[in-house]
Amino acid sequence: MIKIADRVENLPPYVFAKVEKQIAERRAQGIDVISLGIGSPDLAPPKFIIDALYESALKPENHGYAGYYGTPALRRAIAHYYQQRFGVELDPNSEILPLIGSKEGLANMALAFIDPGDIALASDPGYPTYRMGAEMAGGSFYSMPLREENHWLVDFEEIPPDVAAKAPIMWLNYPNNPTGAVAPKEFLQQAIDFAREYNILICYDNPYCDLTFDDYIAPSILELPGAKEVAVEFNSLSKTYNMAGWRIGMAVGNAEAIRALTVVKTNIDSGIFRPIQDAATVALMGDQSWIAERNKIYQRRRDIVLEWLPKVGMSAEKPKGSLYVWAKVPEGRKADEFALELLDKAGVWITPGTAFGQYGDGYMRISICISEERLKEAGERLSKI
Ligand SMILES: Cc1ncc(COP(=O)(O)O)c(C=O)c1O
């Protein structure tokens, strides 16, 4: 009999992996499922980025291990992006670490900071890796509830002091997945003050900073004075540059945190494929104007969803950022049951809020990574049931 580690046996299967299987089964039966489930951009990066990948891949020397720390050019490009986009200065040698997609960094961050007995503070509903990373590292997590009446912002006063005292790290994410909420700078200041009081490292997860609508511009937490003393920011090319499948992201900010994460990573992985790094460098250094045009596409899709929601008995606030509409399920319904009913009756998959934590019940996350035509069809199908 083989024995699987408790840390794996006790872990729930990754929600989206499970659902992907269920959808594939229905598709195999010939059912045309429209999935509004996952936040994977359906549009390609511009040609100049793909050309850079190709050009780099033509060079024989670019197919070996590419080094542990990312190329100097990529680290400089990340510094350039943070300077141009947020006015934040970063030292490419000590304050920047390229990642194999930010999810990799989020999970490894727990190995770098969580010992048995430690607690990671994680917003709930939230990206599952914040919570599961802590459990895999042998610690636990404390769910910081995000509530509608608080505009989906964490209320730091709710966190018991004895829990905060056992927490080396705290996960925050705005523009938020799954709620689409955004955070004002006063909130970020409150987070920094709280982190200082309890010696907590803020892990600010910012992959949607360039996925914003209606002229809203999302900040980096590193824009706030003194933030680097208590914060590290995770960012990604997945959503900003339509490069989710390429697997490239970054951790930036607090140099000690970057050093600790580097120790974990150098023992686990062997770097990012060089042509991907070269193309990412070009993406970060090159023309950024296409991003605003691309966001108009998402904004139109968001508005299509907001238009059909009431016909389906659901409602939502208009999100200023992210790739999601966070919709309230009809009164008295449980999100999980309702999601399965929509899948069975309309062939439309929408992720129940419970996939993002206990405080997600009563809501569903509608992803807008699908064409206007299919989004409209989803609305039509749903309004008929
Ligand atoms: C909040 C959040 N953080 C991190 C990630 C992971 O992104 P990446 O593709 O960089 O691993 C996602 C992806 O959906 C996300 O929604």
CSV table of C-alpha atoms and ligand atoms in Angstrom, one decimal:
chain,number,residue,atom,x,y,z
A,1,MET,CA,0.0,0.0,0.0
A,2,ILE,CA,1.5,3.4,-0.9
A,3,LYS,CA,1.0,6.1,1.7
A,4,ILE,CA,0.2,9.6,0.5
A,5,ALA,CA,1.2,12.5,2.7
A,6,ASP,CA,-1.5,13.9,5.0
A,7,ARG,CA,-0.9,17.3,3.6
A,8,VAL,CA,-2.2,16.1,0.3
A,9,GLU,CA,-4.9,13.8,1.6
A,10,ASN,CA,-6.3,16.6,3.7
A,11,LEU,CA,-6.3,19.1,0.9
A,12,PRO,CA,-9.5,19.5,-1.1
A,13,PRO,CA,-8.9,19.0,-4.9
A,14,TYR,CA,-8.2,22.3,-6.7
A,15,VAL,CA,-11.7,23.5,-7.5
A,16,PHE,CA,-11.1,24.5,-11.1
A,17,ALA,CA,-9.3,21.2,-11.9
A,18,LYS,CA,-12.4,19.3,-10.6
A,19,VAL,CA,-14.8,21.4,-12.6
A,20,GLU,CA,-12.7,21.3,-15.8
A,21,LYS,CA,-13.3,17.5,-15.7
A,22,GLN,CA,-17.0,17.8,-15.2
A,23,ILE,CA,-17.3,20.2,-18.1
A,24,ALA,CA,-15.1,17.9,-20.3
A,25,GLU,CA,-17.5,15.0,-19.5
A,26,ARG,CA,-20.5,17.0,-20.6
A,27,ARG,CA,-18.8,18.2,-23.8
A,28,ALA,CA,-17.8,14.6,-24.6
A,29,GLN,CA,-21.6,13.8,-24.4
A,30,GLY,CA,-22.1,16.5,-27.1
A,31,ILE,CA,-23.4,19.2,-24.7
A,32,ASP,CA,-22.4,22.7,-25.8
A,33,VAL,CA,-21.3,24.0,-22.4
A,34,ILE,CA,-20.6,27.7,-22.2
A,35,SER,CA,-18.0,28.1,-19.4
A,36,LEU,CA,-18.0,31.4,-17.6
A,37,GLY,CA,-15.8,29.7,-15.0
A,38,ILE,CA,-12.1,30.4,-15.3
A,39,GLY,CA,-10.3,33.7,-15.6
A,40,SER,CA,-8.0,32.7,-18.5
A,41,PRO,CA,-7.8,35.5,-21.2
A,42,ASP,CA,-9.2,34.3,-24.5
A,43,LEU,CA,-7.3,37.0,-26.5
A,44,ALA,CA,-3.7,36.6,-27.7
A,45,PRO,CA,-0.9,39.0,-26.9
A,46,PRO,CA,0.1,41.4,-29.7
A,47,LYS,CA,2.3,40.1,-32.5
A,48,PHE,CA,5.4,41.9,-31.4
A,49,ILE,CA,5.4,39.8,-28.2
A,50,ILE,CA,4.9,36.6,-30.1
A,51,ASP,CA,7.6,37.6,-32.6
A,52,ALA,CA,10.0,38.1,-29.7
A,53,LEU,CA,9.3,34.6,-28.4
A,54,TYR,CA,9.9,33.1,-31.9
A,55,GLU,CA,13.1,35.1,-32.5
A,56,SER,CA,14.5,34.0,-29.1
A,57,ALA,CA,13.5,30.4,-29.6
A,58,LEU,CA,15.5,30.3,-32.9
A,59,LYS,CA,18.7,30.7,-31.0
A,60,PRO,CA,20.2,27.3,-30.0
A,61,GLU,CA,21.7,28.7,-26.9
A,62,ASN,CA,18.3,29.7,-25.5
A,63,HIS,CA,17.1,26.2,-24.9
A,64,GLY,CA,19.2,25.2,-21.9
A,65,TYR,CA,18.5,26.1,-18.2
A,66,ALA,CA,18.0,29.8,-18.1
A,67,GLY,CA,19.3,30.6,-14.7
A,68,TYR,CA,17.6,30.9,-11.3
A,69,TYR,CA,17.0,34.6,-11.0
A,70,GLY,CA,15.6,35.7,-14.3
A,71,THR,CA,17.8,37.5,-16.9
A,72,PRO,CA,19.2,40.9,-15.9
A,73,ALA,CA,17.2,42.3,-18.9
A,74,LEU,CA,13.9,40.9,-17.6
A,75,ARG,CA,14.6,42.2,-14.1
A,76,ARG,CA,15.4,45.6,-15.5
A,77,ALA,CA,12.2,45.5,-17.6
A,78,ILE,CA,10.2,44.8,-14.5
A,79,ALA,CA,11.8,47.7,-12.7
A,80,HIS,CA,11.0,49.9,-15.8
A,81,TYR,CA,7.4,48.8,-15.8
A,82,TYR,CA,7.0,49.6,-12.0
A,83,GLN,CA,8.7,53.0,-12.6
A,84,GLN,CA,6.5,53.9,-15.5
A,85,ARG,CA,3.3,52.4,-14.3
A,86,PHE,CA,3.4,53.3,-10.6
A,87,GLY,CA,6.3,55.6,-10.1
A,88,VAL,CA,7.8,52.9,-7.8
A,89,GLU,CA,11.6,52.5,-7.9
A,90,LEU,CA,12.9,48.9,-7.5
A,91,ASP,CA,16.4,47.5,-7.4
A,92,PRO,CA,16.6,44.9,-10.1
A,93,ASN,CA,19.1,42.8,-8.1
A,94,SER,CA,17.5,42.6,-4.7
A,95,GLU,CA,13.9,43.7,-5.0
A,96,ILE,CA,12.7,41.7,-8.0
A,97,LEU,CA,12.3,38.0,-8.6
A,98,PRO,CA,10.7,36.6,-11.8
A,99,LEU,CA,8.3,33.7,-11.2
A,100,ILE,CA,6.9,30.8,-13.3
A,101,GLY,CA,3.5,32.5,-13.1
A,102,SER,CA,2.5,34.2,-9.9
A,103,LYS,CA,0.7,31.2,-8.6
A,104,GLU,CA,4.0,29.4,-8.2
A,105,GLY,CA,5.3,32.3,-6.1
A,106,LEU,CA,2.2,32.5,-4.0
A,107,ALA,CA,2.5,28.8,-3.1
A,108,ASN,CA,6.3,28.9,-2.5
A,109,MET,CA,5.8,32.1,-0.4
A,110,ALA,CA,4.1,29.9,2.2
A,111,LEU,CA,7.1,27.5,2.3
A,112,ALA,CA,9.3,30.6,2.9
A,113,PHE,CA,7.3,32.1,5.7
A,114,ILE,CA,5.0,29.5,7.3
A,115,ASP,CA,6.2,27.2,10.0
A,116,PRO,CA,4.0,24.6,11.8
A,117,GLY,CA,1.8,26.6,14.2
A,118,ASP,CA,1.9,29.7,12.1
A,119,ILE,CA,-1.2,31.3,10.5
A,120,ALA,CA,-1.5,33.0,7.2
A,121,LEU,CA,-4.2,35.7,7.1
A,122,ALA,CA,-6.1,35.3,3.9
A,123,SER,CA,-9.0,37.3,2.5
A,124,ASP,CA,-12.2,35.2,2.0
A,125,PRO,CA,-13.6,34.9,-0.6
A,126,GLY,CA,-10.2,34.8,-2.2
A,127,TYR,CA,-7.8,33.0,-4.5
A,128,PRO,CA,-7.5,29.5,-3.1
A,129,THR,CA,-3.7,29.3,-3.2
A,130,TYR,CA,-3.4,31.7,-0.3
A,131,ARG,CA,-5.1,29.3,2.0
A,132,MET,CA,-3.9,26.0,0.6
A,133,GLY,CA,-0.3,27.2,0.4
A,134,ALA,CA,-0.4,27.8,4.2
A,135,GLU,CA,-1.8,24.3,4.8
A,136,MET,CA,0.7,22.6,2.5
A,137,ALA,CA,3.5,24.3,4.4
A,138,GLY,CA,2.2,22.8,7.7
A,139,GLY,CA,0.5,25.9,9.0
A,140,SER,CA,-3.1,27.0,8.9
A,141,PHE,CA,-5.0,30.1,7.7
A,142,TYR,CA,-7.4,32.6,9.1
A,143,SER,CA,-10.1,33.8,6.8
A,144,MET,CA,-10.5,37.5,6.8
A,145,PRO,CA,-14.1,38.0,5.7
A,146,LEU,CA,-14.8,40.3,2.7
A,147,ARG,CA,-18.4,41.6,3.0
A,148,GLU,CA,-20.6,43.6,0.7
A,149,GLU,CA,-21.4,46.2,3.4
A,150,ASN,CA,-17.7,46.9,3.8
A,151,HIS,CA,-17.2,47.2,0.0
A,152,TRP,CA,-15.4,43.8,0.1
A,153,LEU,CA,-12.4,45.4,2.0
A,154,VAL,CA,-10.8,43.6,5.0
A,155,ASP,CA,-11.8,45.0,8.4
A,156,PHE,CA,-8.5,44.7,10.3
A,157,GLU,CA,-10.2,45.4,13.6
A,158,GLU,CA,-12.1,42.1,13.2
A,159,ILE,CA,-8.8,40.1,13.3
A,160,PRO,CA,-8.3,38.8,16.9
A,161,PRO,CA,-4.9,40.0,18.3
A,162,ASP,CA,-3.8,36.5,19.2
A,163,VAL,CA,-4.3,35.4,15.6
A,164,ALA,CA,-2.5,38.4,14.2
A,165,ALA,CA,0.4,37.6,16.6
A,166,LYS,CA,0.8,34.2,15.1
A,167,ALA,CA,0.7,35.4,11.5
A,168,PRO,CA,3.9,36.0,9.6
A,169,ILE,CA,2.1,36.9,6.4
A,170,MET,CA,-1.2,38.4,5.2
A,171,TRP,CA,-2.7,38.0,1.7
A,172,LEU,CA,-4.5,41.0,0.1
A,173,ASN,CA,-5.7,41.3,-3.5
A,174,TYR,CA,-7.3,44.3,-5.2
A,175,PRO,CA,-8.6,44.6,-7.9
A,176,ASN,CA,-10.1,41.5,-6.2
A,177,ASN,CA,-10.7,38.0,-7.4
A,178,PRO,CA,-13.5,37.1,-7.1
A,179,THR,CA,-15.5,40.2,-6.0
A,180,GLY,CA,-14.1,42.7,-8.6
A,181,ALA,CA,-13.7,45.2,-5.7
A,182,VAL,CA,-10.9,47.8,-5.7
A,183,ALA,CA,-9.0,49.3,-2.8
A,184,PRO,CA,-8.6,53.0,-2.1
A,185,LYS,CA,-5.1,54.1,-0.9
A,186,GLU,CA,-6.5,54.8,2.6
A,187,PHE,CA,-7.2,51.1,2.9
A,188,LEU,CA,-3.7,50.2,1.8
A,189,GLN,CA,-2.4,52.6,4.4
A,190,GLN,CA,-4.5,50.9,7.1
A,191,ALA,CA,-3.1,47.5,6.0
A,192,ILE,CA,0.5,48.8,6.3
A,193,ASP,CA,-0.2,50.2,9.8
A,194,PHE,CA,-1.7,46.9,10.9
A,195,ALA,CA,1.3,45.0,9.4
A,196,ARG,CA,3.7,47.2,11.3
A,197,GLU,CA,1.9,46.8,14.5
A,198,TYR,CA,2.0,43.0,14.4
A,199,ASN,CA,5.2,42.5,12.3
A,200,ILE,CA,3.4,40.9,9.4
A,201,LEU,CA,4.6,40.8,5.9
A,202,ILE,CA,1.8,41.9,3.5
A,203,CYS,CA,1.7,39.8,0.3
A,204,TYR,CA,-0.2,42.0,-2.0
A,205,ASP,CA,-1.4,40.1,-5.0
A,206,ASN,CA,-1.9,42.5,-7.9
A,207,PRO,CA,-2.4,40.5,-11.2
A,208,TYR,CA,-5.5,42.6,-12.2
A,209,CYS,CA,-3.8,46.0,-11.8
A,210,ASP,CA,-4.0,46.6,-15.6
A,211,LEU,CA,-7.5,45.1,-16.0
A,212,THR,CA,-9.6,48.1,-15.1
A,213,PHE,CA,-12.6,49.9,-16.5
A,214,ASP,CA,-14.3,53.3,-16.6
A,215,ASP,CA,-11.0,55.2,-16.2
A,216,TYR,CA,-10.2,53.6,-12.9
A,217,ILE,CA,-6.4,53.2,-12.4
A,218,ALA,CA,-5.3,50.6,-9.8
A,219,PRO,CA,-2.4,51.4,-7.5
A,220,SER,CA,0.5,49.2,-6.4
A,221,ILE,CA,0.8,48.9,-2.6
A,222,LEU,CA,4.4,49.9,-3.1
A,223,GLU,CA,3.3,53.4,-4.0
A,224,LEU,CA,2.6,54.0,-0.3
A,225,PRO,CA,5.5,55.5,1.7
A,226,GLY,CA,7.3,52.9,3.7
A,227,ALA,CA,5.4,50.0,2.0
A,228,LYS,CA,8.6,48.2,1.1
A,229,GLU,CA,9.4,47.7,4.7
A,230,VAL,CA,6.4,45.5,5.2
A,231,ALA,CA,5.2,44.4,1.8
A,232,VAL,CA,6.0,42.3,-1.2
A,233,GLU,CA,3.8,42.5,-4.3
A,234,PHE,CA,3.0,39.7,-6.7
A,235,ASN,CA,2.2,40.5,-10.3
A,236,SER,CA,1.8,38.6,-13.5
A,237,LEU,CA,1.9,38.9,-17.2
A,238,SER,CA,-1.0,36.4,-17.4
A,239,LYS,CA,-3.8,38.9,-17.5
A,240,THR,CA,-2.1,42.2,-18.3
A,241,TYR,CA,-0.5,40.9,-21.4
A,242,ASN,CA,-2.9,38.0,-22.3
A,243,MET,CA,-0.1,35.5,-21.4
A,244,ALA,CA,-1.7,33.2,-18.9
A,245,GLY,CA,-0.5,30.0,-20.5
A,246,TRP,CA,3.1,31.3,-20.9
A,247,ARG,CA,3.6,31.1,-17.1
A,248,ILE,CA,5.5,34.2,-16.1
A,249,GLY,CA,5.0,36.6,-13.2
A,250,MET,CA,7.0,38.4,-10.6
A,251,ALA,CA,7.5,39.1,-6.9
A,252,VAL,CA,8.7,42.6,-6.1
A,253,GLY,CA,9.4,44.8,-3.0
A,254,ASN,CA,10.7,43.9,0.4
A,255,ALA,CA,14.3,42.6,-0.2
A,256,GLU,CA,14.3,40.1,2.7
A,257,ALA,CA,11.1,38.5,1.4
A,258,ILE,CA,12.6,38.3,-2.1
A,259,ARG,CA,15.7,36.7,-0.6
A,260,ALA,CA,13.6,34.1,1.3
A,261,LEU,CA,11.5,33.2,-1.7
A,262,THR,CA,14.6,32.9,-3.8
A,263,VAL,CA,16.0,30.3,-1.4
A,264,VAL,CA,12.9,28.2,-1.8
A,265,LYS,CA,12.7,28.6,-5.5
A,266,THR,CA,16.3,27.8,-6.2
A,267,ASN,CA,15.7,24.5,-4.4
A,268,ILE,CA,12.6,23.7,-6.3
A,269,ASP,CA,12.7,25.0,-9.9
A,270,SER,CA,15.3,25.8,-12.5
A,271,GLY,CA,14.1,29.0,-13.9
A,272,ILE,CA,11.9,30.2,-16.8
A,273,PHE,CA,12.3,29.2,-20.4
A,274,ARG,CA,14.6,31.9,-21.9
A,275,PRO,CA,12.4,32.8,-24.9
A,276,ILE,CA,9.5,33.4,-22.5
A,277,GLN,CA,11.7,35.7,-20.5
A,278,ASP,CA,12.8,37.5,-23.6
A,279,ALA,CA,9.2,38.0,-24.8
A,280,ALA,CA,8.2,39.2,-21.4
A,281,THR,CA,11.0,41.7,-21.5
A,282,VAL,CA,9.7,43.0,-24.8
A,283,ALA,CA,6.1,43.1,-23.4
A,284,LEU,CA,7.1,45.1,-20.4
A,285,MET,CA,9.4,47.5,-22.3
A,286,GLY,CA,7.3,47.9,-25.4
A,287,ASP,CA,4.1,49.8,-26.5
A,288,GLN,CA,1.5,49.6,-23.7
A,289,SER,CA,-1.3,51.5,-25.6
A,290,TRP,CA,-3.0,48.3,-26.8
A,291,ILE,CA,-3.9,47.4,-23.1
A,292,ALA,CA,-6.4,50.2,-22.9
A,293,GLU,CA,-8.0,49.1,-26.2
A,294,ARG,CA,-8.2,45.5,-24.9
A,295,ASN,CA,-9.8,46.7,-21.6
A,296,LYS,CA,-12.6,48.2,-23.7
A,297,ILE,CA,-13.4,44.7,-24.9
A,298,TYR,CA,-13.6,43.4,-21.4
A,299,GLN,CA,-15.7,46.4,-20.3
A,300,ARG,CA,-18.2,45.8,-23.1
A,301,ARG,CA,-18.4,42.1,-22.0
A,302,ARG,CA,-18.9,43.2,-18.4
A,303,ASP,CA,-21.8,45.4,-19.4
A,304,ILE,CA,-23.4,42.6,-21.4
A,305,VAL,CA,-23.4,40.5,-18.2
A,306,LEU,CA,-24.7,43.3,-16.1
A,307,GLU,CA,-27.6,43.7,-18.6
A,308,TRP,CA,-28.7,40.1,-18.5
A,309,LEU,CA,-28.2,39.4,-14.8
A,310,PRO,CA,-31.6,40.7,-13.6
A,311,LYS,CA,-33.4,38.6,-16.2
A,312,VAL,CA,-31.8,35.6,-14.5
A,313,GLY,CA,-32.8,36.7,-11.0
A,314,MET,CA,-29.3,37.8,-10.0
A,315,SER,CA,-27.8,41.2,-9.3
A,316,ALA,CA,-24.3,42.7,-9.1
A,317,GLU,CA,-22.4,45.9,-8.5
A,318,LYS,CA,-20.5,47.2,-11.5
A,319,PRO,CA,-16.8,46.1,-11.0
A,320,LYS,CA,-14.1,48.7,-11.8
A,321,GLY,CA,-11.5,46.0,-12.3
A,322,SER,CA,-10.7,42.2,-12.6
A,323,LEU,CA,-12.1,39.8,-15.1
A,324,TYR,CA,-15.2,39.0,-13.1
A,325,VAL,CA,-18.7,40.0,-12.2
A,326,TRP,CA,-19.6,38.9,-8.7
A,327,ALA,CA,-23.3,38.2,-8.7
A,328,LYS,CA,-25.7,37.6,-5.9
A,329,VAL,CA,-27.7,34.4,-6.3
A,330,PRO,CA,-31.5,34.6,-6.1
A,331,GLU,CA,-32.8,35.0,-2.5
A,332,GLY,CA,-32.8,31.7,-0.6
A,333,ARG,CA,-30.6,29.8,-3.0
A,334,LYS,CA,-27.2,28.2,-2.2
A,335,ALA,CA,-24.5,29.0,-4.6
A,336,ASP,CA,-23.3,25.4,-5.1
A,337,GLU,CA,-26.7,24.0,-5.9
A,338,PHE,CA,-27.6,26.9,-8.1
A,339,ALA,CA,-24.4,26.6,-10.1
A,340,LEU,CA,-25.2,22.9,-10.8
A,341,GLU,CA,-28.8,23.7,-11.8
A,342,LEU,CA,-27.6,26.3,-14.3
A,343,LEU,CA,-25.1,23.8,-15.7
A,344,ASP,CA,-27.7,21.1,-16.1
A,345,LYS,CA,-30.6,23.2,-17.3
A,346,ALA,CA,-28.8,25.7,-19.5
A,347,GLY,CA,-25.4,24.2,-20.1
A,348,VAL,CA,-23.8,27.3,-18.6
A,349,TRP,CA,-21.1,27.0,-16.0
A,350,ILE,CA,-20.6,29.7,-13.5
A,351,THR,CA,-18.3,29.3,-10.5
A,352,PRO,CA,-20.1,29.3,-7.1
A,353,GLY,CA,-18.7,31.7,-4.6
A,354,THR,CA,-17.9,28.9,-2.2
A,355,ALA,CA,-15.0,27.9,-4.5
A,356,PHE,CA,-13.3,31.0,-3.0
A,357,GLY,CA,-14.0,30.3,0.6
A,358,GLN,CA,-16.8,30.1,3.2
A,359,TYR,CA,-17.7,33.8,2.9
A,360,GLY,CA,-18.4,33.4,-0.8
A,361,ASP,CA,-21.7,31.6,-0.4
A,362,GLY,CA,-24.7,33.5,-1.8
A,363,TYR,CA,-22.6,34.7,-4.7
A,364,MET,CA,-21.3,33.4,-8.0
A,365,ARG,CA,-18.3,34.6,-10.1
A,366,ILE,CA,-18.9,35.2,-13.7
A,367,SER,CA,-15.8,35.3,-15.8
A,368,ILE,CA,-15.8,37.6,-18.9
A,369,CYS,CA,-13.0,35.7,-20.7
A,370,ILE,CA,-15.3,34.7,-23.5
A,371,SER,CA,-16.7,36.4,-26.7
A,372,GLU,CA,-19.6,38.9,-26.6
A,373,GLU,CA,-21.6,36.5,-28.8
A,374,ARG,CA,-21.2,33.6,-26.3
A,375,LEU,CA,-21.8,35.8,-23.3
A,376,LYS,CA,-25.1,36.9,-24.9
A,377,GLU,CA,-26.0,33.4,-25.7
A,378,ALA,CA,-25.3,32.4,-22.0
A,379,GLY,CA,-27.7,35.2,-20.9
A,380,GLU,CA,-30.4,34.0,-23.3
A,381,ARG,CA,-30.1,30.4,-22.2
A,382,LEU,CA,-30.2,31.4,-18.5
A,383,SER,CA,-33.1,33.8,-18.9
A,384,LYS,CA,-35.2,30.9,-20.3
A,385,ILE,CA,-34.9,28.5,-17.3
B,1,LIG,C1,-5.9,36.7,-7.6
B,1,LIG,C2,-5.0,35.9,-8.4
B,1,LIG,N1,-3.7,35.7,-8.1
B,1,LIG,C3,-2.9,35.0,-8.8
B,1,LIG,C4,-3.3,34.3,-9.9
B,1,LIG,C5,-2.4,33.5,-10.7
B,1,LIG,O1,-1.9,34.0,-11.8
B,1,LIG,P1,-0.7,33.5,-12.7
B,1,LIG,O2,-1.2,33.1,-14.0
B,1,LIG,O3,0.3,34.6,-12.7
B,1,LIG,O4,-0.2,32.3,-11.9
B,1,LIG,C6,-4.6,34.5,-10.3
B,1,LIG,C7,-5.1,33.8,-11.5
B,1,LIG,O5,-6.3,33.7,-11.8
B,1,LIG,C8,-5.5,35.3,-9.6
B,1,LIG,O6,-6.8,35.4,-9.9
